[in-house]
Structure formats: C-alpha cells, structure tokens
Coordinates of C-alpha atoms and ligand atoms in Angstrom, one line a residue:
Chain K
M1 CA -27.8 -8.8 -94.7
S2 CA -28.6 -11.2 -91.9
Y3 CA -27.9 -10.4 -88.3
N4 CA -24.4 -9.2 -87.6
P5 CA -23.1 -10.8 -84.4
Y6 CA -20.0 -8.6 -84.5
K7 CA -21.9 -5.4 -84.1
P8 CA -22.5 -4.2 -80.6
I9 CA -25.5 -2.4 -79.2
L10 CA -24.8 1.0 -77.7
S11 CA -25.0 1.4 -74.0
K12 CA -24.5 4.4 -71.6
V13 CA -22.5 4.3 -68.5
T14 CA -24.8 5.7 -65.8
S15 CA -22.9 5.0 -62.6
I16 CA -19.5 3.8 -61.5
I17 CA -18.7 2.4 -58.1
D18 CA -15.2 1.9 -56.8
E19 CA -15.3 -1.5 -55.3
T20 CA -11.6 -1.8 -54.4
H21 CA -8.4 -0.1 -55.5
N22 CA -8.4 -1.9 -58.9
I23 CA -12.0 -3.1 -59.3
K24 CA -15.0 -1.0 -60.4
T25 CA -18.6 -1.7 -61.1
F26 CA -20.2 0.0 -64.1
T27 CA -23.9 0.3 -64.5
L28 CA -25.0 0.4 -68.1
V29 CA -28.3 1.4 -69.7
H30 CA -28.7 -0.1 -73.1
E31 CA -30.1 1.8 -76.1
E32 CA -31.8 -1.4 -77.2
E33 CA -33.5 -4.3 -75.5
F34 CA -31.1 -6.7 -74.1
E35 CA -31.5 -9.9 -72.0
F36 CA -29.1 -12.4 -70.6
K37 CA -29.2 -15.6 -68.5
T38 CA -27.1 -15.6 -65.4
G39 CA -23.6 -17.0 -66.2
Q40 CA -23.7 -15.9 -69.8
F41 CA -21.1 -13.4 -70.8
V42 CA -21.0 -10.2 -73.0
Q43 CA -18.2 -8.4 -74.8
F44 CA -17.6 -4.9 -73.5
V45 CA -16.5 -2.8 -76.4
I46 CA -14.5 0.5 -76.3
S47 CA -14.5 2.1 -79.7
E48 CA -11.0 2.2 -81.3
V49 CA -9.5 0.3 -78.3
G50 CA -10.9 -3.2 -78.2
E51 CA -13.2 -5.5 -76.3
A52 CA -13.1 -7.8 -73.4
P53 CA -15.4 -10.5 -72.1
F54 CA -17.3 -10.2 -68.8
T55 CA -20.2 -11.9 -67.1
P56 CA -22.7 -9.3 -65.9
S57 CA -22.9 -9.1 -62.1
S58 CA -26.5 -7.9 -61.9
S59 CA -29.7 -9.9 -61.8
P60 CA -31.0 -11.1 -65.2
Y61 CA -34.5 -10.1 -64.0
V62 CA -33.5 -6.5 -64.0
K63 CA -33.9 -5.5 -67.7
E64 CA -33.6 -1.8 -67.7
K65 CA -29.9 -1.7 -66.6
M66 CA -27.0 -4.1 -66.2
D67 CA -24.0 -4.1 -63.9
I68 CA -20.5 -5.3 -64.9
T69 CA -17.7 -5.5 -62.4
I70 CA -14.3 -5.1 -63.9
M71 CA -10.8 -5.6 -62.5
K72 CA -7.8 -3.7 -64.1
A73 CA -5.9 -6.5 -65.8
G74 CA -4.6 -5.2 -69.1
R75 CA -4.9 -2.8 -72.0
V76 CA -8.7 -2.9 -72.5
T77 CA -9.6 -3.0 -68.8
N78 CA -7.2 -0.1 -68.0
M79 CA -9.1 1.9 -70.6
I80 CA -12.5 0.8 -69.2
H81 CA -11.4 2.1 -65.9
T82 CA -11.0 5.6 -67.4
L83 CA -14.6 5.7 -68.4
K84 CA -16.9 8.4 -67.0
E85 CA -20.6 8.6 -66.3
G86 CA -22.4 9.4 -69.6
D87 CA -19.8 7.7 -71.8
L88 CA -21.1 5.4 -74.6
V89 CA -19.7 1.8 -74.8
G90 CA -20.7 -1.2 -76.9
I91 CA -22.1 -4.5 -75.7
R92 CA -22.2 -7.7 -77.8
G93 CA -23.9 -10.8 -76.7
P94 CA -25.1 -12.5 -74.6
F95 CA -22.9 -15.5 -75.4
G96 CA -22.5 -19.0 -74.1
K97 CA -24.5 -21.1 -71.8
G98 CA -25.3 -19.8 -68.3
Y99 CA -25.9 -21.8 -65.1
P100 CA -28.5 -24.5 -65.5
I101 CA -30.6 -23.1 -62.6
E102 CA -33.5 -25.6 -63.0
D103 CA -31.1 -28.4 -62.4
F104 CA -30.4 -27.0 -59.0
Y105 CA -34.1 -27.0 -57.9
G106 CA -34.7 -28.9 -54.7
R107 CA -31.0 -29.1 -53.9
E108 CA -28.4 -27.5 -51.6
V109 CA -26.2 -25.1 -53.6
L110 CA -22.8 -24.1 -52.3
I111 CA -21.0 -21.2 -54.0
L112 CA -17.3 -20.9 -53.7
G113 CA -15.9 -17.6 -54.8
G114 CA -12.6 -15.8 -54.9
G115 CA -11.7 -12.1 -55.6
V116 CA -13.3 -10.6 -58.6
G117 CA -14.9 -14.0 -59.3
M118 CA -17.6 -12.8 -57.0
A119 CA -18.9 -10.7 -60.0
P120 CA -20.6 -13.5 -61.9
L121 CA -21.5 -15.1 -58.6
R122 CA -23.5 -12.0 -57.5
S123 CA -25.7 -12.4 -60.6
L124 CA -26.1 -16.0 -59.8
L125 CA -26.8 -15.4 -56.2
L126 CA -29.5 -12.8 -57.0
T127 CA -31.1 -15.2 -59.4
L128 CA -31.1 -17.9 -56.7
I129 CA -32.4 -15.5 -54.1
A130 CA -35.3 -14.5 -56.3
Q131 CA -36.6 -18.0 -56.2
K132 CA -35.0 -19.1 -52.9
D133 CA -37.9 -21.4 -51.9
K134 CA -36.9 -23.7 -54.7
F135 CA -33.6 -24.6 -53.1
K136 CA -32.9 -26.7 -50.1
R137 CA -30.2 -24.4 -48.9
L138 CA -27.9 -21.6 -50.2
L139 CA -24.3 -21.2 -49.0
L140 CA -21.7 -18.7 -50.0
L141 CA -18.0 -19.1 -49.2
Y142 CA -16.0 -16.1 -50.3
G143 CA -12.4 -15.3 -50.0
A144 CA -10.3 -12.2 -50.9
K145 CA -6.7 -11.2 -50.4
T146 CA -7.3 -8.5 -47.8
P147 CA -10.4 -6.9 -46.3
G148 CA -9.9 -4.0 -48.7
D149 CA -10.2 -6.4 -51.7
I150 CA -13.7 -7.6 -50.8
I151 CA -16.2 -6.4 -53.4
Y152 CA -19.9 -5.7 -52.8
K153 CA -19.1 -5.0 -49.2
E154 CA -22.5 -3.5 -48.5
Q155 CA -24.4 -6.3 -50.0
F156 CA -23.5 -9.4 -47.9
A157 CA -25.7 -8.3 -45.0
D158 CA -28.7 -8.2 -47.3
W159 CA -28.0 -11.6 -48.8
K160 CA -27.8 -13.0 -45.3
R161 CA -31.2 -11.5 -44.5
Q162 CA -32.5 -13.3 -47.5
G163 CA -31.4 -16.6 -46.1
V164 CA -28.0 -17.2 -47.7
E165 CA -25.5 -18.7 -45.2
I166 CA -22.3 -16.7 -45.7
Y167 CA -18.7 -17.4 -44.6
R168 CA -15.8 -15.2 -45.5
T169 CA -12.1 -15.3 -45.3
V170 CA -9.1 -13.1 -46.3
D171 CA -5.6 -14.2 -46.9
N172 CA -4.2 -11.4 -44.8
G173 CA -6.4 -9.8 -42.2
D174 CA -6.0 -6.5 -40.3
E175 CA -7.2 -5.2 -37.0
T176 CA -10.8 -4.6 -38.2
W177 CA -11.2 -8.1 -39.6
K178 CA -13.2 -10.3 -37.3
E179 CA -13.8 -13.2 -39.6
K180 CA -11.7 -16.1 -40.8
T181 CA -8.2 -15.8 -42.3
G182 CA -6.6 -18.1 -44.8
V183 CA -7.3 -19.2 -48.4
V184 CA -10.9 -19.7 -49.3
T185 CA -10.8 -23.5 -48.9
V186 CA -10.4 -23.1 -45.2
L187 CA -14.0 -22.2 -45.1
C188 CA -15.0 -25.6 -46.4
D189 CA -13.9 -27.1 -43.1
D190 CA -16.3 -24.9 -41.2
V191 CA -19.5 -26.0 -42.9
K192 CA -21.6 -29.1 -42.6
V193 CA -22.9 -29.7 -46.1
G194 CA -25.0 -32.3 -48.0
K195 CA -22.5 -32.1 -50.9
E196 CA -25.1 -31.6 -53.6
I197 CA -24.3 -28.8 -56.0
A198 CA -21.2 -26.6 -55.9
I199 CA -20.3 -23.7 -58.0
V200 CA -16.8 -22.2 -58.2
C201 CA -15.6 -19.0 -59.7
G202 CA -12.4 -17.1 -59.1
P203 CA -8.8 -16.8 -60.2
P204 CA -7.3 -19.9 -61.8
I205 CA -5.3 -21.0 -58.8
M206 CA -8.3 -20.7 -56.5
M207 CA -10.6 -22.6 -59.0
R208 CA -8.1 -25.4 -59.0
F209 CA -7.6 -25.7 -55.2
G210 CA -11.3 -25.1 -54.7
T211 CA -12.3 -27.9 -57.0
F212 CA -9.8 -30.3 -55.5
K213 CA -11.1 -29.4 -52.0
L214 CA -14.7 -30.0 -53.0
L215 CA -13.8 -33.4 -54.5
D216 CA -12.0 -34.3 -51.3
M217 CA -15.1 -33.4 -49.4
G218 CA -17.1 -35.8 -51.5
Y219 CA -18.7 -33.7 -54.1
R220 CA -19.2 -35.5 -57.4
P221 CA -17.4 -34.1 -60.5
E222 CA -20.7 -33.8 -62.3
N223 CA -22.1 -31.6 -59.5
I224 CA -19.2 -29.1 -59.5
Y225 CA -19.8 -26.2 -61.9
L226 CA -16.8 -24.1 -63.0
S227 CA -16.9 -20.8 -64.8
M228 CA -13.9 -20.9 -67.1
E229 CA -11.9 -18.0 -68.3
K230 CA -10.4 -18.3 -71.8
N231 CA -9.2 -15.8 -74.3
M232 CA -12.8 -15.2 -75.7
S233 CA -12.9 -13.0 -78.7
C234 CA -15.7 -13.5 -81.3
G235 CA -18.0 -15.1 -78.7
I236 CA -19.8 -17.1 -81.3
G237 CA -17.6 -20.2 -81.8
K238 CA -15.8 -19.1 -85.0
C239 CA -12.5 -17.4 -84.2
G240 CA -10.9 -20.3 -82.3
H241 CA -9.3 -18.3 -79.5
C242 CA -11.2 -19.8 -76.6
A243 CA -10.5 -23.5 -77.5
L244 CA -10.4 -25.8 -74.4
G245 CA -9.8 -29.3 -75.8
P246 CA -12.7 -29.9 -78.2
Y247 CA -14.8 -27.2 -76.7
F248 CA -15.1 -23.5 -77.5
V249 CA -15.6 -21.9 -74.1
C250 CA -17.6 -19.1 -75.6
K251 CA -20.3 -21.4 -76.9
D252 CA -20.0 -24.6 -74.9
G253 CA -19.3 -22.7 -71.7
P254 CA -18.3 -20.5 -70.0
V255 CA -19.9 -22.7 -67.3
F256 CA -18.8 -26.3 -67.4
K257 CA -19.4 -29.3 -65.1
Y258 CA -16.0 -30.5 -63.8
S259 CA -16.8 -33.9 -65.2
E260 CA -17.0 -32.5 -68.7
I261 CA -13.4 -31.1 -68.6
E262 CA -11.5 -33.0 -66.0
H263 CA -9.8 -35.2 -68.6
L264 CA -8.5 -32.3 -70.6
E265 CA -5.0 -30.9 -70.3
D266 CA -4.2 -27.5 -69.0
I267 CA -7.7 -26.5 -67.8
W268 CA -6.2 -24.5 -64.9
D269 CA -3.7 -22.5 -66.9
Chain B
M1 CA -28.6 -34.5 -111.6
G2 CA -26.7 -36.1 -114.4
T3 CA -23.5 -35.8 -116.4
R4 CA -22.8 -34.0 -119.7
F5 CA -19.8 -33.5 -121.9
I6 CA -18.3 -30.2 -123.0
S7 CA -15.4 -29.8 -125.5
K8 CA -12.3 -27.7 -124.7
E9 CA -13.3 -25.0 -127.2
R10 CA -16.9 -24.8 -125.9
L11 CA -15.6 -24.5 -122.3
K12 CA -14.0 -21.1 -123.2
E13 CA -17.4 -19.9 -124.5
F14 CA -19.1 -21.2 -121.5
I15 CA -16.8 -19.3 -119.2
K16 CA -17.5 -16.1 -121.0
K17 CA -21.1 -16.5 -120.2
L18 CA -20.5 -16.5 -116.4
E19 CA -21.6 -13.3 -114.7
G20 CA -19.3 -11.4 -112.3
E21 CA -15.7 -12.1 -111.4
V22 CA -14.3 -15.5 -112.6
F23 CA -11.2 -17.0 -111.1
I24 CA -9.4 -19.9 -112.8
P25 CA -6.0 -21.5 -112.4
Q26 CA -3.2 -20.6 -114.8
K27 CA -0.2 -22.9 -115.2
L28 CA 3.2 -21.3 -114.5
E29 CA 6.1 -23.6 -114.5
D30 CA 4.9 -26.6 -112.6
T31 CA 2.5 -24.7 -110.4
F32 CA -1.0 -23.4 -110.7
R33 CA -2.0 -19.9 -109.7
W34 CA -5.4 -18.3 -109.4
Q35 CA -6.0 -15.6 -112.0
R36 CA -9.0 -13.4 -112.8
Y37 CA -10.1 -14.1 -116.4
P38 CA -6.8 -15.3 -117.7
T39 CA -6.4 -15.7 -121.5
E40 CA -4.8 -19.0 -120.9
F41 CA -6.1 -21.2 -118.2
T42 CA -6.1 -24.9 -117.3
L43 CA -8.1 -27.4 -115.2
E44 CA -5.3 -30.0 -115.3
G45 CA -3.0 -31.1 -112.5
F46 CA -3.3 -30.6 -108.8
R47 CA -4.3 -27.8 -106.4
T48 CA -3.2 -24.2 -106.8
I49 CA -0.4 -22.5 -104.7
F50 CA -2.9 -20.5 -102.6
P51 CA -6.1 -22.2 -101.4
P52 CA -9.4 -20.9 -102.7
K53 CA -10.2 -20.1 -99.1
Y54 CA -9.2 -16.5 -100.0
F55 CA -12.3 -16.1 -102.2
F56 CA -14.7 -17.2 -99.5
Y57 CA -13.1 -15.8 -96.4
N58 CA -11.2 -12.5 -96.7
P59 CA -7.8 -12.4 -94.9
Q60 CA -8.5 -8.9 -93.7
E61 CA -12.0 -7.3 -93.8
I62 CA -14.2 -4.8 -92.2
L63 CA -17.2 -6.5 -90.6
K64 CA -20.0 -4.4 -92.0
E65 CA -22.5 -4.8 -94.7
K66 CA -21.1 -4.2 -98.1
Q67 CA -21.7 -4.8 -101.8
T68 CA -20.1 -7.9 -103.2
N69 CA -19.7 -8.9 -106.8
K70 CA -21.0 -12.1 -108.2
R71 CA -18.1 -14.6 -108.2
T72 CA -17.3 -17.9 -109.7
V73 CA -14.3 -20.0 -108.9
I74 CA -13.4 -22.7 -111.4
G75 CA -10.9 -25.5 -111.0
I76 CA -11.2 -26.1 -107.3
K77 CA -9.6 -29.5 -106.5
A78 CA -11.1 -32.1 -104.2
C79 CA -9.0 -31.3 -101.1
D80 CA -9.8 -27.6 -101.4
L81 CA -13.5 -28.2 -101.9
R82 CA -13.5 -30.3 -98.8
G83 CA -11.8 -27.4 -97.1
I84 CA -14.5 -25.0 -98.2
L85 CA -17.2 -27.3 -97.0
F86 CA -15.5 -27.5 -93.7
L87 CA -15.2 -23.7 -93.4
R88 CA -18.9 -23.5 -94.3
K89 CA -19.7 -25.7 -91.3
V90 CA -17.6 -23.4 -89.1
F91 CA -19.0 -20.2 -90.3
K92 CA -22.5 -21.0 -91.5
E93 CA -23.8 -23.5 -88.9
G94 CA -24.4 -23.3 -85.2
D95 CA -26.3 -20.8 -83.0
F96 CA -24.6 -17.9 -84.7
I97 CA -24.1 -17.5 -88.4
D98 CA -21.2 -15.4 -89.7
P99 CA -22.7 -13.1 -92.4
F100 CA -19.3 -12.4 -94.0
F101 CA -18.1 -15.8 -95.0
R102 CA -19.3 -16.1 -98.6
D103 CA -21.6 -18.9 -99.5
D104 CA -22.9 -17.3 -102.7
I105 CA -19.9 -18.2 -104.8
L106 CA -20.5 -20.5 -107.8
I107 CA -18.2 -23.5 -107.3
I108 CA -16.9 -25.3 -110.4
S109 CA -14.5 -28.0 -109.2
A110 CA -12.3 -30.3 -111.2
D111 CA -10.7 -33.7 -110.8
C112 CA -6.9 -33.9 -110.3
T113 CA -5.3 -35.3 -113.4
Y114 CA -1.9 -35.7 -111.8
T115 CA -0.5 -35.0 -108.3
E116 CA 2.6 -33.3 -106.9
K117 CA 5.1 -34.7 -104.4
N118 CA 3.3 -33.3 -101.3
C119 CA -0.2 -34.4 -102.1
F120 CA -1.5 -37.1 -99.7
C121 CA -5.3 -37.2 -99.8
T122 CA -5.5 -40.9 -100.4
L123 CA -3.4 -41.6 -97.3
L124 CA -6.3 -40.1 -95.4
N125 CA -8.7 -42.2 -97.5
D126 CA -10.0 -39.2 -99.5
N127 CA -10.3 -39.3 -103.2
P128 CA -8.4 -37.0 -105.6
Y129 CA -11.7 -36.0 -107.2
P130 CA -14.7 -34.0 -105.8
E131 CA -17.6 -36.0 -104.5
E132 CA -20.0 -33.4 -103.1
G133 CA -20.4 -29.7 -102.6
Y134 CA -19.9 -28.4 -106.1
D135 CA -22.3 -26.8 -108.5
L136 CA -20.5 -28.4 -111.4
N137 CA -17.5 -30.7 -111.5
F138 CA -15.2 -31.1 -114.5
S139 CA -13.3 -34.3 -115.2
E140 CA -10.7 -33.8 -117.9
L141 CA -10.7 -36.2 -120.8
K142 CA -8.6 -36.1 -124.0
D143 CA -10.8 -33.7 -126.0
G144 CA -13.0 -32.2 -123.3
Y145 CA -14.6 -32.6 -119.9
L146 CA -17.3 -34.7 -118.3
V147 CA -19.5 -32.3 -116.4
D148 CA -21.2 -33.5 -113.3
I149 CA -24.1 -31.4 -112.1
G150 CA -24.2 -31.1 -108.4
S151 CA -26.8 -28.5 -107.6
E152 CA -29.8 -26.7 -108.9
R153 CA -27.7 -23.7 -109.7
G154 CA -25.4 -25.9 -111.7
E155 CA -28.3 -27.5 -113.4
A156 CA -29.7 -24.1 -114.4
L157 CA -26.4 -23.0 -115.8
V158 CA -26.2 -26.1 -118.0
T159 CA -29.8 -25.7 -119.1
E160 CA -29.2 -22.1 -120.1
N161 CA -26.3 -23.1 -122.2
E162 CA -27.7 -26.4 -123.3
I163 CA -26.3 -26.0 -126.8
M164 CA -22.7 -26.2 -125.5
F165 CA -23.1 -29.5 -123.9
S166 CA -23.6 -33.0 -125.3
T167 CA -24.7 -36.3 -123.8
V168 CA -22.2 -38.7 -122.4
D169 CA -21.3 -42.2 -123.8
Q170 CA -20.2 -45.2 -121.8
Q171 CA -16.6 -45.0 -123.1
Q172 CA -16.2 -41.5 -121.7
I173 CA -17.3 -42.7 -118.2
I174 CA -14.8 -45.6 -118.5
D175 CA -12.1 -43.2 -119.5
R176 CA -12.8 -41.1 -116.5
D177 CA -12.8 -44.1 -114.1
M178 CA -9.4 -45.1 -115.5
M179 CA -8.0 -41.7 -115.1
R180 CA -9.2 -41.5 -111.5
E181 CA -7.7 -44.9 -110.7
R182 CA -4.4 -43.8 -112.2
V183 CA -4.3 -40.7 -110.1
I184 CA -5.1 -42.6 -106.9
K185 CA -2.2 -44.9 -107.6
E186 CA 0.2 -42.0 -107.9
I187 CA 0.1 -41.3 -104.2
E188 CA 2.0 -43.9 -102.3
G189 CA 3.0 -44.4 -98.6
K190 CA 1.8 -45.4 -95.3
K191 CA -1.9 -44.6 -94.5
I192 CA -2.4 -42.0 -91.8
E193 CA -4.4 -43.0 -88.7
I194 CA -4.5 -40.7 -85.8
N195 CA -6.4 -41.8 -82.8
G196 CA -6.1 -41.3 -79.1
N197 CA -3.2 -39.7 -77.4
I198 CA -0.4 -38.1 -79.4
D199 CA 3.0 -39.3 -78.4
E200 CA 5.0 -36.2 -78.4
G201 CA 8.3 -38.2 -78.2
K202 CA 7.7 -39.6 -81.7
I203 CA 7.6 -36.2 -83.3
I204 CA 9.8 -34.0 -81.1
D205 CA 12.5 -33.6 -83.7
Y206 CA 10.0 -32.2 -86.1
I207 CA 8.5 -29.9 -83.4
N208 CA 11.8 -28.4 -82.6
K209 CA 12.3 -27.2 -86.1
C210 CA 9.1 -25.0 -86.0
V211 CA 9.8 -21.3 -85.8
S212 CA 6.1 -20.3 -85.2
C213 CA 5.9 -18.3 -88.4
S214 CA 2.2 -19.3 -89.1
A215 CA 2.9 -20.1 -92.8
C216 CA 1.3 -23.4 -92.4
T217 CA -2.0 -22.2 -90.9
N218 CA -2.3 -19.3 -93.4
I219 CA -1.9 -21.5 -96.4
C220 CA -4.1 -24.2 -95.0
P221 CA -7.5 -24.5 -96.9
A222 CA -9.3 -25.3 -93.6
C223 CA -7.7 -23.1 -90.9
F224 CA -10.3 -20.6 -89.8
C225 CA -9.0 -18.7 -86.8
F226 CA -9.2 -15.0 -86.7
L227 CA -8.5 -11.9 -84.6
L228 CA -10.8 -9.0 -84.2
D229 CA -9.7 -5.4 -84.0
E230 CA -11.7 -2.4 -83.0
K231 CA -12.0 0.6 -85.3
K232 CA -13.9 3.9 -85.1
D233 CA -17.6 4.0 -84.5
F234 CA -17.7 0.4 -83.2
E235 CA -16.7 -1.0 -86.5
K236 CA -14.6 -4.2 -86.4
V237 CA -11.9 -5.5 -88.7
R238 CA -10.9 -9.1 -88.7
Y239 CA -7.6 -10.7 -89.7
W240 CA -6.7 -14.3 -90.1
D241 CA -4.9 -15.4 -87.0
S242 CA -2.7 -18.4 -86.2
C243 CA -2.6 -20.8 -83.2
Q244 CA 1.1 -21.1 -84.0
Y245 CA 1.8 -17.6 -82.7
P246 CA 3.0 -17.6 -79.1
G247 CA 0.5 -15.0 -77.9
Y248 CA -2.5 -16.6 -79.5
A249 CA -4.2 -18.3 -76.5
R250 CA -3.3 -15.7 -73.9
V251 CA -6.0 -14.6 -71.5
A252 CA -6.5 -11.2 -69.9
G253 CA -4.7 -12.0 -66.6
G254 CA -1.6 -13.1 -68.6
A255 CA -2.0 -16.9 -68.3
N256 CA -1.1 -18.7 -71.5
P257 CA -1.8 -22.4 -71.7
R258 CA 0.0 -22.8 -75.0
K259 CA 3.1 -20.7 -74.4
K260 CA 5.3 -23.7 -75.2
L261 CA 6.1 -24.6 -78.8
D262 CA 5.3 -28.3 -78.4
K263 CA 1.9 -27.5 -77.0
R264 CA 1.1 -25.3 -79.9
F265 CA 2.3 -27.7 -82.5
I266 CA 0.3 -30.6 -81.0
H267 CA -2.7 -28.3 -80.7
R268 CA -2.6 -27.9 -84.4
I269 CA -2.7 -31.6 -84.9
K270 CA -5.4 -32.2 -82.4
C271 CA -7.5 -29.4 -83.7
K272 CA -7.5 -31.0 -87.1
F273 CA -7.8 -34.6 -86.2
E274 CA -9.4 -34.8 -82.7
Y275 CA -11.3 -31.6 -82.0
S276 CA -12.8 -30.7 -85.4
P277 CA -14.5 -34.1 -85.7
V278 CA -16.2 -33.4 -82.4
R279 CA -17.0 -29.7 -83.1
F280 CA -17.9 -29.9 -86.8
D281 CA -18.3 -33.5 -87.5
S282 CA -15.4 -33.3 -89.9
R283 CA -11.7 -33.6 -89.9
G284 CA -9.9 -30.3 -90.4
C285 CA -7.0 -31.5 -92.7
F286 CA -7.6 -32.4 -96.3
A287 CA -4.0 -33.4 -97.2
C288 CA -3.3 -30.8 -99.8
G289 CA 0.3 -30.7 -98.6
R290 CA 0.6 -26.9 -98.9
C291 CA 1.9 -26.6 -95.3
I292 CA 4.8 -28.9 -96.3
S293 CA 5.8 -26.6 -99.2
A294 CA 5.3 -23.5 -97.1
C295 CA 7.1 -24.5 -93.8
Y296 CA 10.0 -22.3 -92.9
G297 CA 11.4 -25.1 -90.8
K298 CA 11.1 -27.6 -93.6
I299 CA 8.8 -29.8 -91.5
N300 CA 7.0 -32.4 -93.6
F301 CA 3.5 -32.5 -92.0
K302 CA 2.7 -35.7 -93.8
D303 CA 5.8 -37.4 -92.3
V304 CA 4.7 -36.0 -88.9
L305 CA 1.3 -37.6 -89.3
Q306 CA 2.7 -40.8 -90.5
S307 CA 4.9 -41.1 -87.5
L308 CA 2.1 -40.9 -85.0
Ligands
SF4_1 S1 5.0 -23.3 -91.2 FE1 6.4 -24.6 -90.2 S2 7.8 -23.2 -88.9 FE2 5.9 -22.0 -89.6 S3 4.5 -22.2 -87.8 FE3 4.0 -23.9 -89.3 S4 5.1 -25.7 -88.6 FE4 6.0 -23.9 -87.6
FES2 S1 -14.4 -16.6 -78.7 FE1 -14.2 -17.1 -80.8 S2 -14.4 -19.2 -80.9 FE2 -14.8 -18.7 -78.8

C-alpha cells in the first residue's frame, strides 16, 4: 500500500518543563527521521485517547529532538499533561505551509505574540535568529495575562543578546513586574517601526485586536501573517474539519496573509 | 474507444464473468437498491436509494492496510458517477493521497431511462447520462444496451468477451439520442444559478426547519467529511462526519464558528457551490435529490437552491 498519512511515527518524551500552571513544554525524540519547516504543525497522538494539532516550538534546524509547548485546553491536552518522561507518543505530519522566511529577507520583521501563541513564535524566532544578518531588524512584542503566565521566561535574555528587540507586557502586573502593563497592543505605541513585515500569533481575541492595531499603524494586509487555529483533524485536506471559507487551514495554512482571509466571515471566531 | 451492443440475455452472462463482488440495482416498488449478485436486476430508471459512495468510501473503517476483494459496481447513474469523480479528486489528488478511498473498482455506469420527482440534474446543466469517468457505460434500448467503452480496462473486458457483443447500427444511436432527449425533458423548472453572496433572508424559512440530523450529508453522493478516532496501538478509525452537527467545527479552546443553525446550513450550500469549485475545480452537488427525500425537516434542497 502507498504511504499512510494517518499513521504516526513513534516518539519518546525525554523531558517535560512546567512553563506556567497550565502550560508544559515536552521534548520529544523521534524513532524515525522527522523534519519540519517553522510554522508547520504536527498532530500529537495519544494512543486510545486522540490527537491534537500543535506547531513545534523548537528550531527546525535541530533534527534530533523537537519541543512542543502545550496548554491544557480540553480532553486530549489534559491527557497530554499527565505524560511522564519515557512515555511513547505518536507524531503525524508535518502538515501545512510554514512561514515564508525567504520573503522576509532584507526586511524588518515584527512579531506580535500573546500567551501560548509564543510557542510557534519561538520556533520562528530561532529560525530568524539563525540567519539574523539576512533581516533588517527583528522585534518581538509579547503579552501575557500575568507575569506567572509568561512562557520561556529564561530565554528572552538570550534572544535579546542575539539582537532581537524585545518588549513585554502583562494584563495584570505584580510587585516584581517592572515592564509594561496592558494588553499586547499597548506595546505597539512604544516602538518606532518601518512597518514592513508583521507576524501575529495568540488567542483569537488578541489576534483580532493585534491585526487591527497593525493595520492602524499602517501595515499592509499582505504583510501581516497570521497563524490560524481551526479544528484540524486529518491534517491533509480531506476531512473537512478545518474549513475557513474556501481554504483548508491544514493545507493552505496554518499561516495566512491577512489579505488572503480578510474578506472571509468569522475568521476570528 | 468505441461503442458496442449487448442483448439483455447476453448481459446476464457477461455479469457472471466479472471477478470479485458485483453490485447491481434491484427494483423494489418504485425504488432501486444495491444488491450483491441479485437474481433479478435492472439498469432502468434513476439513481439508487443509497449512493454508490459506500462502495468506494467506507462509512466506518480502520485506517490500516488490509486485503480488499475485487469489486464491480454496475448501474451507477450520471449524478452518482460525478459524485465519485468528485470524491476521487478530494481523496486521490493533492499533496497527500488517501490510500483507503478505493479507486480500483470497476465502474459500469448506465443512462437514466426515466427520472423521479426529486431529480434535478438538468437544472444544474448536467445531463442524465454519464459522459466521463466510467469503464463501460450502458444505455438501455428496447432489446439490449449500447455499451460505450470509456477506459482501457473497459476495452479489455469487452475484448475478452468479444463474442457477447455486436457492432452498432445507426438506428440504435438515433434511438439512444431520442431516449436521452426524452429524459432531459422530464425534468422541468427554474435553472439553478448560485453566484456571489447568499441572501439568508430568502431561505430562512427553510433553514428554520432543519433539525441538524445529518441525513442530507450522509446520503449525499459527494459529501466527504470524516472524523478520526484513536484506537489501541496508534491505530485510527474513521467515521463519516457531518458539517450539520452543532459540534463539528469546534476548536480546542471551545470557540465554534458555526454554532448557529443558519451558519451551518449556509456552509453546506457554500461548500458545494462556492468552495468546492475553488478547492477541487468542481461543484460538490450533482442534483440527485436524495437529500430532499431524506430530510427530516422536509426541506426541499432544490427549492432552496432555486430561491437563491
Ligand atoms: S437532512 Fe434536513 S434536517 Fe437533517 S441536517 Fe440535513 S437539512 Fe437539516
Ligand atoms: S484537518 Fe482535515 S481537512 Fe484540514
């Protein structure tokens, strides 16, 4: 029989990091070769339970292992959170189109991220950093609910050292928080930008306000890249679950230019 | 590839020669049902109660390599054949190929010789006879069938059984043309044209009768959506699914863009008439009218389309 796209490869959980009270990062070592492009997604399979789609959060240049950062949000993710080091899971994919990195060469790239949306953005950031001389400027604007909800806490300093300009905010600060407070769009007022490329990833409400803010600032719809979450199941454009207008997010996305989808209904739901 | 003639008697012999499982319509009252090797069968009339989709795309199946029997389906009508060709695009084209949708089935189609009240292919400018995608197509005449050869497989089958077939004369072709013209004229009504925005107001009374039972999508010869379920040892099972179920489009966080009945109903229309042409270069409705007979809310989908 020909290649079976429904069959996962096996992968071993080799480490688990608690990022926040409801977000964990799982490091997986696959039993077969596996490659992905940044922004593509995989299906994370728990035998007898189900599967759920995630975009890996590690660099695609690291082949021997892969990180996936997962927030508890339902039946499958709750189950994933009970995994222990050494457990075997399945991985299907990679699916969809990733970020068109080459199209960003020579330009200023602004990344707007919220909450667990930082997971795919970390993979993107690491990809950009690996070839940072190719870009005019890299900026990261990140927002979380509280300081405790910030993921990859230890890594921001390193990204800064690599030349990424970083601005952060939380909705509700505490006595330790010395940076900005307010929703992530408040950071946009603090930066002077050339309005070239913008990439947005986060919860739906944040994607919506983030995109509108970027448009207000003067970003063009075709230069705003959104990573869309839809009910992905098969991953291969057959099952119909991820329909977004005429697109199947699993194969035509998950990354879309805003100009490709702005005329569609219900993109933020 | 040419056209031959086969008599009604010879057809029975021909069918006995086919290897593997053979499915043919049987007439029961005024309906047609698929049967495996029936003693009595027919190629007359219109489409069967259930679409032949079932033979190609299993409603519930384990997605692992398995042995399949050779299979022939005889008597597929034009609308259903278009449905199969559509499903073939969905499953067998693109970056990923689905290995479980069957494209090894021998397809012997047949012209409609009369229609039923819900048939509306001509209102979508489709013809009530197959035009492509068959191995052999049968057009019923008084004493036998014209047999159009549509593929090398069909050709080989005719060659192997050459003795059962005869050449065709001009009168038989004329007879067929007349029959086709007659059947085309049986379907009357306003042509359906769906373009641009769907005005929900025009069809809201229909929409409000929908009970989200999914009868329409299950019985549709072209609906393809499915759900995956995870079994032991990373094995998957798939089930046909329906965009008409309230939970269908739900995402992990709980957001559900098509929670509302009207959104789902319109999604079905758009999927078939607006999105499928973009995705698969083909409309996703072939006017078989089954959803009209099946609808629990007694919604006449043809009327819905005509009102748009
Ligand atoms: S068959 Fe009728 S009632 Fe059932 S989901 Fe379809 S349109 Fe709604
Ligand atoms: S996830 Fe099945 S079509 Fe996109």
